[in-house]
Amino acid sequence: MSTLVIPVRMDDGTVEHFPSFRIQYNGSRGPTKGGIRYHPGVDEDEVDELAFLMTLKCAVAGLPFGGAKGGVQVDPEELSEGELERLSRAYVDEYHDVIGPQKDIPAPDVNTNAKVMGWMMDEYESVAGERAPGVITGKPPEIGGSEGREYATSLGGAVVLDEFVEYEGMGEELDVAIQGMGNVGSYLAEFLDERGYNVVAVSDSSGGVYDGDGIDVPAMLDEYRESGDLDGFGDAVTNDELLTLNADVLVPAAIEDQITDENVDDVRADAVLEMANGPTTPSADERLSERGVPVVPDILANAGGVTVSYFEWVQNEANEYWLETKVNEKLAEQMRGAFRGIRSVKQNGDLTWRSAAYVHGVNTVLDAEAHRGNVSR
């Protein structure tokens, strides 16, 4: 665990100091892996919890990584691009001794992106005095990023949903409501539409639309990506209303704590696919279980992103380039394997999907620790 204050020279010549964090939770399965978020509310407890969840997510996905997370207490909206770059490079300067391709591999997270990752990789290589593209994933493809990374989380979620629907015997042409039209939600709508699902509702932070006959997803995405406008593609609904629509599958793909004690009894979907991190509170999750509403947990549903980050790291370390088709095929194979591993635990223990995922993840980590001689199994 590292907690440091990062000094950054601002455009006006003053120096601001930003609290920062990097926590490596467990590395028994390999180098640790986890994003870096820029947010004014990030703190040590949050980063520690997220590092734990990354440990389980990597284990569930079958990746040879441990879990880590990082963050900086900053509102990036208040920084110029130059200040943002200096902050990002300063983060690497402060933490260069604890990160590395065989130590700890950061990636994008809240309010960080491929551009920030490019700055960080460049700074690490400057400090290390050698080429090391595998130190960071989520980079632009021009400097070692992987094909398919932009939509990997969504494609992985679509593969998991296909497996889940088949296992549960839910049928075809299912109605799906998606809360969140950021990168994950918009690509997921596209992939589900292509797979024959009926996307009946979508929303962003300002609200959404509902069409019981199904939204024209290609036209909606063209308009939304051009103008940010959902008007005209269905009846207006609020985000709260979307969560209570009568759909086969509800997909919270925005932010945490959306299904809570206050609204859980109004959720009418037959199943929930968690594409956001932590969108269901623990007590609401328990209530859904009591009602017989299965929840595909975030550490499985959205593991496609870290999986393709792993593929990026493999390509960097081997100095290889994989075509987009190869990346997508390997992602689908990895996600099916992850689903089936959790399915087996669920069947053997009569557990919820979330409990099975946690049990599977913890046991996978404990097995690694046992083989190292650190615990008895």
mmCIF file of C-alpha atoms in Angstrom:
data_model
loop_
_atom_site.group_PDB
_atom_site.id
_atom_site.type_symbol
_atom_site.label_atom_id
_atom_site.label_comp_id
_atom_site.label_asym_id
_atom_site.label_seq_id
_atom_site.Cartn_x
_atom_site.Cartn_y
_atom_site.Cartn_z
ATOM 1 C CA MET A 1 0.000 0.000 0.000
ATOM 2 C CA SER A 2 1.368 3.402 -0.999
ATOM 3 C CA THR A 3 -0.093 6.801 -0.142
ATOM 4 C CA LEU A 4 1.773 9.830 -1.433
ATOM 5 C CA VAL A 5 1.131 13.525 -1.989
ATOM 6 C CA ILE A 6 1.976 14.555 -5.546
ATOM 7 C CA PRO A 7 3.223 18.108 -6.208
ATOM 8 C CA VAL A 8 2.173 19.532 -9.577
ATOM 9 C CA ARG A 9 3.143 22.889 -11.066
ATOM 10 C CA MET A 10 0.039 24.642 -12.351
ATOM 11 C CA ASP A 11 -0.222 26.882 -15.385
ATOM 12 C CA ASP A 12 -0.049 30.022 -13.223
ATOM 13 C CA GLY A 13 3.259 28.924 -11.670
ATOM 14 C CA THR A 14 1.864 27.835 -8.304
ATOM 15 C CA VAL A 15 2.324 24.303 -6.975
ATOM 16 C CA GLU A 16 -0.705 22.258 -5.932
ATOM 17 C CA HIS A 17 -0.480 19.050 -3.899
ATOM 18 C CA PHE A 18 -2.747 16.083 -4.645
ATOM 19 C CA PRO A 19 -3.179 13.052 -2.336
ATOM 20 C CA SER A 20 -2.713 9.832 -4.284
ATOM 21 C CA PHE A 21 -2.891 6.090 -3.731
ATOM 22 C CA ARG A 22 -1.710 2.774 -5.159
ATOM 23 C CA ILE A 23 -2.751 -0.416 -3.417
ATOM 24 C CA GLN A 24 -1.637 -3.902 -4.445
ATOM 25 C CA TYR A 25 -4.045 -6.250 -2.695
ATOM 26 C CA ASN A 26 -2.730 -9.689 -3.600
ATOM 27 C CA GLY A 27 -0.129 -10.844 -6.112
ATOM 28 C CA SER A 28 -0.140 -14.590 -5.574
ATOM 29 C CA ARG A 29 -1.350 -15.269 -9.134
ATOM 30 C CA GLY A 30 0.948 -12.843 -10.930
ATOM 31 C CA PRO A 31 1.619 -9.125 -11.358
ATOM 32 C CA THR A 32 -1.135 -7.006 -9.876
ATOM 33 C CA LYS A 33 -3.582 -5.227 -12.177
ATOM 34 C CA GLY A 34 -5.976 -2.350 -11.703
ATOM 35 C CA GLY A 35 -6.982 1.073 -12.918
ATOM 36 C CA ILE A 36 -6.125 4.590 -11.805
ATOM 37 C CA ARG A 37 -9.045 6.933 -11.155
ATOM 38 C CA TYR A 38 -9.023 10.727 -10.909
ATOM 39 C CA HIS A 39 -11.838 11.886 -8.646
ATOM 40 C CA PRO A 40 -12.119 14.409 -5.800
ATOM 41 C CA GLY A 41 -13.820 11.832 -3.571
ATOM 42 C CA VAL A 42 -11.388 8.964 -3.968
ATOM 43 C CA ASP A 43 -9.770 7.827 -0.710
ATOM 44 C CA GLU A 44 -7.697 4.999 0.711
ATOM 45 C CA ASP A 45 -10.677 2.897 1.820
ATOM 46 C CA GLU A 46 -12.279 3.065 -1.626
ATOM 47 C CA VAL A 47 -9.049 2.141 -3.390
ATOM 48 C CA ASP A 48 -8.453 -0.747 -0.979
ATOM 49 C CA GLU A 49 -11.932 -2.173 -1.598
ATOM 50 C CA LEU A 50 -11.542 -1.825 -5.359
ATOM 51 C CA ALA A 51 -8.146 -3.549 -5.243
ATOM 52 C CA PHE A 52 -9.780 -6.470 -3.421
ATOM 53 C CA LEU A 53 -12.507 -6.681 -6.054
ATOM 54 C CA MET A 54 -9.891 -6.579 -8.828
ATOM 55 C CA THR A 55 -8.168 -9.528 -7.159
ATOM 56 C CA LEU A 56 -11.405 -11.505 -7.367
ATOM 57 C CA LYS A 57 -12.236 -10.283 -10.879
ATOM 58 C CA CYS A 58 -8.875 -11.384 -12.288
ATOM 59 C CA ALA A 59 -9.223 -14.747 -10.544
ATOM 60 C CA VAL A 60 -12.781 -15.252 -11.802
ATOM 61 C CA ALA A 61 -11.704 -14.372 -15.352
ATOM 62 C CA GLY A 62 -8.866 -16.888 -15.178
ATOM 63 C CA LEU A 63 -6.154 -14.272 -15.660
ATOM 64 C CA PRO A 64 -2.632 -14.667 -14.212
ATOM 65 C CA PHE A 65 -2.912 -11.360 -12.375
ATOM 66 C CA GLY A 66 -3.482 -10.191 -8.841
ATOM 67 C CA GLY A 67 -5.531 -7.135 -7.952
ATOM 68 C CA ALA A 68 -4.551 -3.502 -7.478
ATOM 69 C CA LYS A 69 -6.059 -0.040 -7.761
ATOM 70 C CA GLY A 70 -4.889 3.544 -7.775
ATOM 71 C CA GLY A 71 -6.312 7.010 -7.511
ATOM 72 C CA VAL A 72 -5.689 10.723 -7.187
ATOM 73 C CA GLN A 73 -7.890 13.155 -5.258
ATOM 74 C CA VAL A 74 -8.504 15.633 -8.057
ATOM 75 C CA ASP A 75 -11.306 16.968 -10.209
ATOM 76 C CA PRO A 76 -9.812 16.665 -13.707
ATOM 77 C CA GLU A 77 -12.456 19.047 -15.044
ATOM 78 C CA GLU A 78 -10.639 21.820 -13.195
ATOM 79 C CA LEU A 79 -7.271 21.094 -14.836
ATOM 80 C CA SER A 80 -5.953 22.252 -18.170
ATOM 81 C CA GLU A 81 -4.612 19.568 -20.489
ATOM 82 C CA GLY A 82 -1.085 20.583 -19.587
ATOM 83 C CA GLU A 83 -1.826 20.310 -15.866
ATOM 84 C CA LEU A 84 -3.473 16.933 -16.419
ATOM 85 C CA GLU A 85 -0.409 15.670 -18.259
ATOM 86 C CA ARG A 86 1.958 16.934 -15.572
ATOM 87 C CA LEU A 87 -0.166 15.264 -12.876
ATOM 88 C CA SER A 88 -0.202 11.974 -14.779
ATOM 89 C CA ARG A 89 3.549 12.004 -15.326
ATOM 90 C CA ALA A 90 4.128 13.002 -11.693
ATOM 91 C CA TYR A 91 2.043 10.024 -10.541
ATOM 92 C CA VAL A 92 4.396 7.707 -12.412
ATOM 93 C CA ASP A 93 7.448 9.537 -11.072
ATOM 94 C CA GLU A 94 6.218 8.951 -7.522
ATOM 95 C CA TYR A 95 5.190 5.308 -8.011
ATOM 96 C CA HIS A 96 7.677 4.095 -10.631
ATOM 97 C CA ASP A 97 9.397 1.807 -8.125
ATOM 98 C CA VAL A 98 6.191 -0.121 -7.321
ATOM 99 C CA ILE A 99 4.766 -0.478 -10.848
ATOM 100 C CA GLY A 100 6.210 -2.353 -13.803
ATOM 101 C CA PRO A 101 5.348 -5.022 -16.400
ATOM 102 C CA GLN A 102 6.154 -7.792 -13.909
ATOM 103 C CA LYS A 103 5.097 -5.911 -10.765
ATOM 104 C CA ASP A 104 1.907 -3.881 -11.078
ATOM 105 C CA ILE A 105 0.181 -2.811 -14.293
ATOM 106 C CA PRO A 106 -2.154 0.223 -14.178
ATOM 107 C CA ALA A 107 -4.977 0.914 -16.640
ATOM 108 C CA PRO A 108 -7.713 3.517 -17.231
ATOM 109 C CA ASP A 109 -10.524 3.967 -14.733
ATOM 110 C CA VAL A 110 -12.863 6.806 -13.757
ATOM 111 C CA ASN A 111 -11.810 10.046 -15.513
ATOM 112 C CA THR A 112 -8.684 8.530 -17.065
ATOM 113 C CA ASN A 113 -8.361 7.340 -20.657
ATOM 114 C CA ALA A 114 -6.003 6.141 -23.383
ATOM 115 C CA LYS A 115 -4.337 9.550 -23.667
ATOM 116 C CA VAL A 116 -3.494 9.559 -19.947
ATOM 117 C CA MET A 117 -2.172 5.997 -20.221
ATOM 118 C CA GLY A 118 0.068 7.064 -23.102
ATOM 119 C CA TRP A 119 1.599 9.832 -20.994
ATOM 120 C CA MET A 120 2.122 7.430 -18.113
ATOM 121 C CA MET A 121 3.803 4.786 -20.256
ATOM 122 C CA ASP A 122 6.097 7.382 -21.806
ATOM 123 C CA GLU A 123 7.068 8.715 -18.379
ATOM 124 C CA TYR A 124 7.783 5.243 -17.028
ATOM 125 C CA GLU A 125 10.023 4.446 -19.993
ATOM 126 C CA SER A 126 11.845 7.755 -19.511
ATOM 127 C CA VAL A 127 12.487 7.002 -15.834
ATOM 128 C CA ALA A 128 13.372 3.341 -16.435
ATOM 129 C CA GLY A 129 15.597 4.129 -19.404
ATOM 130 C CA GLU A 130 14.180 1.270 -21.443
ATOM 131 C CA ARG A 131 11.201 0.310 -23.566
ATOM 132 C CA ALA A 132 8.412 -1.099 -21.385
ATOM 133 C CA PRO A 133 4.993 -0.829 -23.103
ATOM 134 C CA GLY A 134 3.593 -3.592 -20.881
ATOM 135 C CA VAL A 135 3.749 -1.346 -17.813
ATOM 136 C CA ILE A 136 0.387 0.220 -18.731
ATOM 137 C CA THR A 137 -2.654 -1.132 -20.575
ATOM 138 C CA GLY A 138 -5.483 0.763 -22.208
ATOM 139 C CA LYS A 139 -2.996 2.723 -24.315
ATOM 140 C CA PRO A 140 -3.685 4.069 -27.820
ATOM 141 C CA PRO A 141 -3.137 1.305 -30.417
ATOM 142 C CA GLU A 142 -0.424 3.392 -32.069
ATOM 143 C CA ILE A 143 1.850 2.885 -29.044
ATOM 144 C CA GLY A 144 1.036 -0.678 -28.094
ATOM 145 C CA GLY A 145 -2.629 -0.666 -27.183
ATOM 146 C CA SER A 146 -4.732 -3.652 -28.216
ATOM 147 C CA GLU A 147 -7.354 -3.837 -30.898
ATOM 148 C CA GLY A 148 -10.801 -4.326 -29.398
ATOM 149 C CA ARG A 149 -10.011 -2.689 -26.063
ATOM 150 C CA GLU A 150 -12.505 0.158 -26.534
ATOM 151 C CA TYR A 151 -15.530 -2.136 -26.488
ATOM 152 C CA ALA A 152 -14.095 -5.163 -24.667
ATOM 153 C CA THR A 153 -16.155 -4.707 -21.488
ATOM 154 C CA SER A 154 -19.370 -4.593 -23.519
ATOM 155 C CA LEU A 155 -18.526 -7.538 -25.759
ATOM 156 C CA GLY A 156 -17.582 -9.602 -22.726
ATOM 157 C CA GLY A 157 -20.893 -8.706 -21.094
ATOM 158 C CA ALA A 158 -22.818 -9.741 -24.195
ATOM 159 C CA VAL A 159 -21.060 -13.122 -24.235
ATOM 160 C CA VAL A 160 -21.841 -13.656 -20.543
ATOM 161 C CA LEU A 161 -25.489 -12.722 -21.083
ATOM 162 C CA ASP A 162 -25.765 -15.237 -23.929
ATOM 163 C CA GLU A 163 -24.413 -17.965 -21.645
ATOM 164 C CA PHE A 164 -26.667 -16.912 -18.765
ATOM 165 C CA VAL A 165 -29.818 -16.782 -20.900
ATOM 166 C CA GLU A 166 -29.123 -20.239 -22.309
ATOM 167 C CA TYR A 167 -28.477 -21.691 -18.855
ATOM 168 C CA GLU A 168 -31.606 -20.122 -17.351
ATOM 169 C CA GLY A 169 -33.743 -21.106 -20.363
ATOM 170 C CA MET A 170 -35.061 -17.566 -20.787
ATOM 171 C CA GLY A 171 -35.842 -17.899 -24.498
ATOM 172 C CA GLU A 172 -35.166 -15.553 -27.416
ATOM 173 C CA GLU A 173 -35.835 -11.925 -28.383
ATOM 174 C CA LEU A 174 -35.663 -10.856 -24.758
ATOM 175 C CA ASP A 175 -36.507 -7.277 -23.779
ATOM 176 C CA VAL A 176 -33.500 -5.450 -22.333
ATOM 177 C CA ALA A 177 -33.359 -2.080 -20.532
ATOM 178 C CA ILE A 178 -29.936 -0.423 -20.276
ATOM 179 C CA GLN A 179 -29.191 2.340 -17.776
ATOM 180 C CA GLY A 180 -26.112 4.225 -18.931
ATOM 181 C CA MET A 181 -25.074 5.281 -22.428
ATOM 182 C CA GLY A 182 -21.393 5.773 -21.874
ATOM 183 C CA ASN A 183 -18.817 3.607 -23.579
ATOM 184 C CA VAL A 184 -20.032 0.393 -21.922
ATOM 185 C CA GLY A 185 -23.773 0.927 -22.293
ATOM 186 C CA SER A 186 -23.697 2.170 -25.876
ATOM 187 C CA TYR A 187 -21.533 -0.665 -27.183
ATOM 188 C CA LEU A 188 -23.582 -3.182 -25.210
ATOM 189 C CA ALA A 189 -26.774 -1.913 -26.859
ATOM 190 C CA GLU A 190 -25.107 -2.409 -30.240
ATOM 191 C CA PHE A 191 -23.904 -5.939 -29.490
ATOM 192 C CA LEU A 192 -27.208 -7.059 -27.965
ATOM 193 C CA ASP A 193 -29.183 -5.669 -30.897
ATOM 194 C CA GLU A 194 -26.933 -7.602 -33.287
ATOM 195 C CA ARG A 195 -27.540 -10.765 -31.236
ATOM 196 C CA GLY A 196 -31.318 -10.515 -31.515
ATOM 197 C CA TYR A 197 -32.150 -9.000 -28.138
ATOM 198 C CA ASN A 198 -34.892 -6.374 -28.099
ATOM 199 C CA VAL A 199 -33.430 -3.213 -26.549
ATOM 200 C CA VAL A 200 -36.538 -1.440 -25.251
ATOM 201 C CA ALA A 201 -34.995 1.305 -23.091
ATOM 202 C CA VAL A 202 -31.750 3.249 -22.757
ATOM 203 C CA SER A 203 -30.749 6.251 -20.675
ATOM 204 C CA ASP A 204 -27.891 8.578 -19.871
ATOM 205 C CA SER A 205 -27.412 10.870 -16.877
ATOM 206 C CA SER A 206 -30.162 13.232 -18.057
ATOM 207 C CA GLY A 207 -32.826 10.594 -18.675
ATOM 208 C CA GLY A 208 -33.816 8.101 -21.324
ATOM 209 C CA VAL A 209 -36.365 6.654 -23.716
ATOM 210 C CA TYR A 210 -38.593 3.571 -23.776
ATOM 211 C CA ASP A 211 -40.187 1.799 -26.739
ATOM 212 C CA GLY A 212 -41.921 -1.464 -25.941
ATOM 213 C CA ASP A 213 -41.602 -2.588 -29.558
ATOM 214 C CA GLY A 214 -37.853 -2.095 -29.467
ATOM 215 C CA ILE A 215 -35.602 0.882 -30.142
ATOM 216 C CA ASP A 216 -33.969 1.284 -33.551
ATOM 217 C CA VAL A 217 -30.530 0.832 -32.006
ATOM 218 C CA PRO A 218 -28.316 1.655 -35.036
ATOM 219 C CA ALA A 219 -30.219 4.887 -35.712
ATOM 220 C CA MET A 220 -30.275 5.774 -32.015
ATOM 221 C CA LEU A 221 -26.532 5.238 -31.652
ATOM 222 C CA ASP A 222 -25.766 7.273 -34.769
ATOM 223 C CA GLU A 223 -27.791 10.181 -33.400
ATOM 224 C CA TYR A 224 -26.520 9.852 -29.839
ATOM 225 C CA ARG A 225 -22.866 9.690 -30.841
ATOM 226 C CA GLU A 226 -23.383 12.732 -33.047
ATOM 227 C CA SER A 227 -25.496 14.929 -30.767
ATOM 228 C CA GLY A 228 -25.828 13.251 -27.364
ATOM 229 C CA ASP A 229 -29.605 13.304 -27.846
ATOM 230 C CA LEU A 230 -31.998 10.380 -27.278
ATOM 231 C CA ASP A 231 -35.195 12.288 -28.071
ATOM 232 C CA GLY A 232 -37.420 10.764 -30.719
ATOM 233 C CA PHE A 233 -36.529 7.140 -30.109
ATOM 234 C CA GLY A 234 -39.295 6.389 -27.616
ATOM 235 C CA ASP A 235 -41.294 7.759 -24.714
ATOM 236 C CA ALA A 236 -39.299 9.769 -22.194
ATOM 237 C CA VAL A 237 -38.387 8.003 -18.944
ATOM 238 C CA THR A 238 -36.267 8.983 -15.981
ATOM 239 C CA ASN A 239 -33.382 6.840 -14.796
ATOM 240 C CA ASP A 240 -35.450 5.797 -11.791
ATOM 241 C CA GLU A 241 -38.332 4.773 -14.054
ATOM 242 C CA LEU A 242 -36.029 2.767 -16.317
ATOM 243 C CA LEU A 243 -34.971 0.626 -13.360
ATOM 244 C CA THR A 244 -38.590 -0.402 -12.781
ATOM 245 C CA LEU A 245 -39.612 -1.199 -16.368
ATOM 246 C CA ASN A 246 -41.151 -4.565 -17.150
ATOM 247 C CA ALA A 247 -38.163 -6.033 -19.030
ATOM 248 C CA ASP A 248 -36.626 -9.476 -19.178
ATOM 249 C CA VAL A 249 -33.143 -8.166 -18.384
ATOM 250 C CA LEU A 250 -32.176 -4.959 -16.571
ATOM 251 C CA VAL A 251 -28.639 -3.728 -17.213
ATOM 252 C CA PRO A 252 -27.282 -1.057 -14.839
ATOM 253 C CA ALA A 253 -24.276 0.201 -16.810
ATOM 254 C CA ALA A 254 -23.766 3.643 -15.289
ATOM 255 C CA ILE A 255 -22.602 4.179 -11.710
ATOM 256 C CA GLU A 256 -22.705 2.433 -8.355
ATOM 257 C CA ASP A 257 -25.649 2.154 -5.925
ATOM 258 C CA GLN A 258 -28.529 2.360 -8.403
ATOM 259 C CA ILE A 259 -30.609 -0.563 -7.122
ATOM 260 C CA THR A 260 -31.169 0.173 -3.442
ATOM 261 C CA ASP A 261 -33.537 -0.519 -0.556
ATOM 262 C CA GLU A 262 -35.677 2.364 -1.794
ATOM 263 C CA ASN A 263 -36.414 0.937 -5.250
ATOM 264 C CA VAL A 264 -35.568 -2.776 -5.197
ATOM 265 C CA ASP A 265 -39.157 -3.904 -4.668
ATOM 266 C CA ASP A 266 -40.171 -1.907 -7.752
ATOM 267 C CA VAL A 267 -37.654 -3.697 -9.990
ATOM 268 C CA ARG A 268 -39.746 -5.854 -12.340
ATOM 269 C CA ALA A 269 -37.031 -7.343 -14.539
ATOM 270 C CA ASP A 270 -36.585 -11.103 -14.531
ATOM 271 C CA ALA A 271 -32.787 -10.798 -14.244
ATOM 272 C CA VAL A 272 -30.066 -8.185 -13.697
ATOM 273 C CA LEU A 273 -26.747 -7.947 -15.555
ATOM 274 C CA GLU A 274 -24.340 -5.685 -13.646
ATOM 275 C CA MET A 275 -22.182 -3.898 -16.209
ATOM 276 C CA ALA A 276 -21.381 -1.023 -13.829
ATOM 277 C CA ASN A 277 -19.221 -1.570 -10.765
ATOM 278 C CA GLY A 278 -21.332 -2.047 -7.640
ATOM 279 C CA PRO A 279 -24.702 -0.903 -9.020
ATOM 280 C CA THR A 280 -26.647 -3.008 -6.498
ATOM 281 C CA THR A 281 -26.319 -2.394 -2.767
ATOM 282 C CA PRO A 282 -25.784 -5.507 -0.595
ATOM 283 C CA SER A 283 -29.189 -5.286 1.051
ATOM 284 C CA ALA A 284 -30.935 -4.786 -2.298
ATOM 285 C CA ASP A 285 -29.011 -7.741 -3.704
ATOM 286 C CA GLU A 286 -30.264 -9.878 -0.825
ATOM 287 C CA ARG A 287 -33.824 -8.739 -1.479
ATOM 288 C CA LEU A 288 -33.555 -9.618 -5.189
ATOM 289 C CA SER A 289 -32.315 -13.060 -4.205
ATOM 290 C CA GLU A 290 -35.286 -13.530 -1.876
ATOM 291 C CA ARG A 291 -37.584 -12.625 -4.758
ATOM 292 C CA GLY A 292 -35.874 -15.103 -7.075
ATOM 293 C CA VAL A 293 -34.382 -12.457 -9.372
ATOM 294 C CA PRO A 294 -30.903 -13.641 -10.431
ATOM 295 C CA VAL A 295 -28.111 -11.057 -10.582
ATOM 296 C CA VAL A 296 -25.068 -11.636 -12.793
ATOM 297 C CA PRO A 297 -22.433 -9.843 -10.682
ATOM 298 C CA ASP A 298 -20.091 -7.144 -11.876
ATOM 299 C CA ILE A 299 -16.905 -9.133 -11.248
ATOM 300 C CA LEU A 300 -18.076 -11.540 -13.957
ATOM 301 C CA ALA A 301 -20.278 -9.400 -16.202
ATOM 302 C CA ASN A 302 -17.784 -6.587 -16.817
ATOM 303 C CA ALA A 303 -14.556 -8.613 -16.731
ATOM 304 C CA GLY A 304 -14.116 -8.260 -20.499
ATOM 305 C CA GLY A 305 -12.186 -5.028 -20.029
ATOM 306 C CA VAL A 306 -9.467 -6.470 -17.816
ATOM 307 C CA THR A 307 -9.353 -9.575 -20.009
ATOM 308 C CA VAL A 308 -8.403 -7.584 -23.096
ATOM 309 C CA SER A 309 -6.023 -5.560 -20.925
ATOM 310 C CA TYR A 310 -4.344 -8.896 -20.228
ATOM 311 C CA PHE A 311 -4.217 -9.584 -23.978
ATOM 312 C CA GLU A 312 -2.609 -6.162 -24.481
ATOM 313 C CA TRP A 313 0.017 -6.973 -21.863
ATOM 314 C CA VAL A 314 0.726 -10.344 -23.507
ATOM 315 C CA GLN A 315 1.174 -8.675 -26.894
ATOM 316 C CA ASN A 316 3.500 -6.057 -25.400
ATOM 317 C CA GLU A 317 5.633 -8.585 -23.544
ATOM 318 C CA ALA A 318 5.941 -10.822 -26.630
ATOM 319 C CA ASN A 319 6.301 -7.874 -29.046
ATOM 320 C CA GLU A 320 3.310 -9.170 -31.000
ATOM 321 C CA TYR A 321 0.292 -7.613 -32.697
ATOM 322 C CA TRP A 322 -3.050 -9.437 -32.733
ATOM 323 C CA LEU A 323 -5.780 -8.720 -35.247
ATOM 324 C CA GLU A 324 -9.132 -7.570 -33.903
ATOM 325 C CA THR A 325 -10.761 -10.868 -34.867
ATOM 326 C CA LYS A 326 -8.231 -12.826 -32.798
ATOM 327 C CA VAL A 327 -8.720 -10.561 -29.783
ATOM 328 C CA ASN A 328 -12.501 -10.908 -29.948
ATOM 329 C CA GLU A 329 -12.391 -14.678 -30.401
ATOM 330 C CA LYS A 330 -10.053 -15.113 -27.444
ATOM 331 C CA LEU A 331 -12.194 -12.750 -25.344
ATOM 332 C CA ALA A 332 -15.332 -14.779 -26.049
ATOM 333 C CA GLU A 333 -13.512 -17.998 -25.167
ATOM 334 C CA GLN A 334 -12.187 -16.524 -21.911
ATOM 335 C CA MET A 335 -15.577 -15.143 -20.843
ATOM 336 C CA ARG A 336 -17.355 -18.426 -21.559
ATOM 337 C CA GLY A 337 -14.781 -20.204 -19.436
ATOM 338 C CA ALA A 338 -15.254 -17.700 -16.619
ATOM 339 C CA PHE A 339 -19.038 -18.115 -16.727
ATOM 340 C CA ARG A 340 -18.830 -21.894 -16.722
ATOM 341 C CA GLY A 341 -16.429 -21.917 -13.794
ATOM 342 C CA ILE A 342 -18.861 -19.876 -11.714
ATOM 343 C CA ARG A 343 -21.801 -21.940 -12.967
ATOM 344 C CA SER A 344 -20.126 -25.081 -11.661
ATOM 345 C CA VAL A 345 -19.608 -23.558 -8.209
ATOM 346 C CA LYS A 346 -23.206 -22.323 -8.175
ATOM 347 C CA GLN A 347 -24.591 -25.744 -9.043
ATOM 348 C CA ASN A 348 -22.463 -27.566 -6.492
ATOM 349 C CA GLY A 349 -23.255 -25.204 -3.645
ATOM 350 C CA ASP A 350 -26.803 -24.020 -4.400
ATOM 351 C CA LEU A 351 -25.538 -20.423 -4.332
ATOM 352 C CA THR A 352 -26.548 -17.150 -5.925
ATOM 353 C CA TRP A 353 -24.489 -16.051 -8.920
ATOM 354 C CA ARG A 354 -22.744 -13.420 -6.803
ATOM 355 C CA SER A 355 -21.922 -15.798 -3.976
ATOM 356 C CA ALA A 356 -20.655 -18.366 -6.474
ATOM 357 C CA ALA A 357 -18.445 -15.760 -8.133
ATOM 358 C CA TYR A 358 -16.961 -14.686 -4.805
ATOM 359 C CA VAL A 359 -16.412 -18.267 -3.653
ATOM 360 C CA HIS A 360 -14.782 -19.151 -6.972
ATOM 361 C CA GLY A 361 -12.557 -16.061 -6.875
ATOM 362 C CA VAL A 362 -11.461 -16.521 -3.268
ATOM 363 C CA ASN A 363 -10.768 -20.230 -3.749
ATOM 364 C CA THR A 364 -8.700 -19.522 -6.854
ATOM 365 C CA VAL A 365 -6.542 -17.043 -4.925
ATOM 366 C CA LEU A 366 -6.245 -19.393 -1.937
ATOM 367 C CA ASP A 367 -5.145 -22.208 -4.238
ATOM 368 C CA ALA A 368 -2.328 -19.992 -5.513
ATOM 369 C CA GLU A 369 -1.335 -19.070 -1.961
ATOM 370 C CA ALA A 370 -1.365 -22.758 -0.997
ATOM 371 C CA HIS A 371 0.933 -23.703 -3.866
ATOM 372 C CA ARG A 372 3.302 -20.993 -2.647
ATOM 373 C CA GLY A 373 3.215 -22.535 0.829
ATOM 374 C CA ASN A 374 1.575 -19.494 2.392
ATOM 375 C CA VAL A 375 -1.656 -21.208 3.508
ATOM 376 C CA SER A 376 -2.824 -24.762 4.106
ATOM 377 C CA ARG A 377 -5.585 -26.158 1.912
#
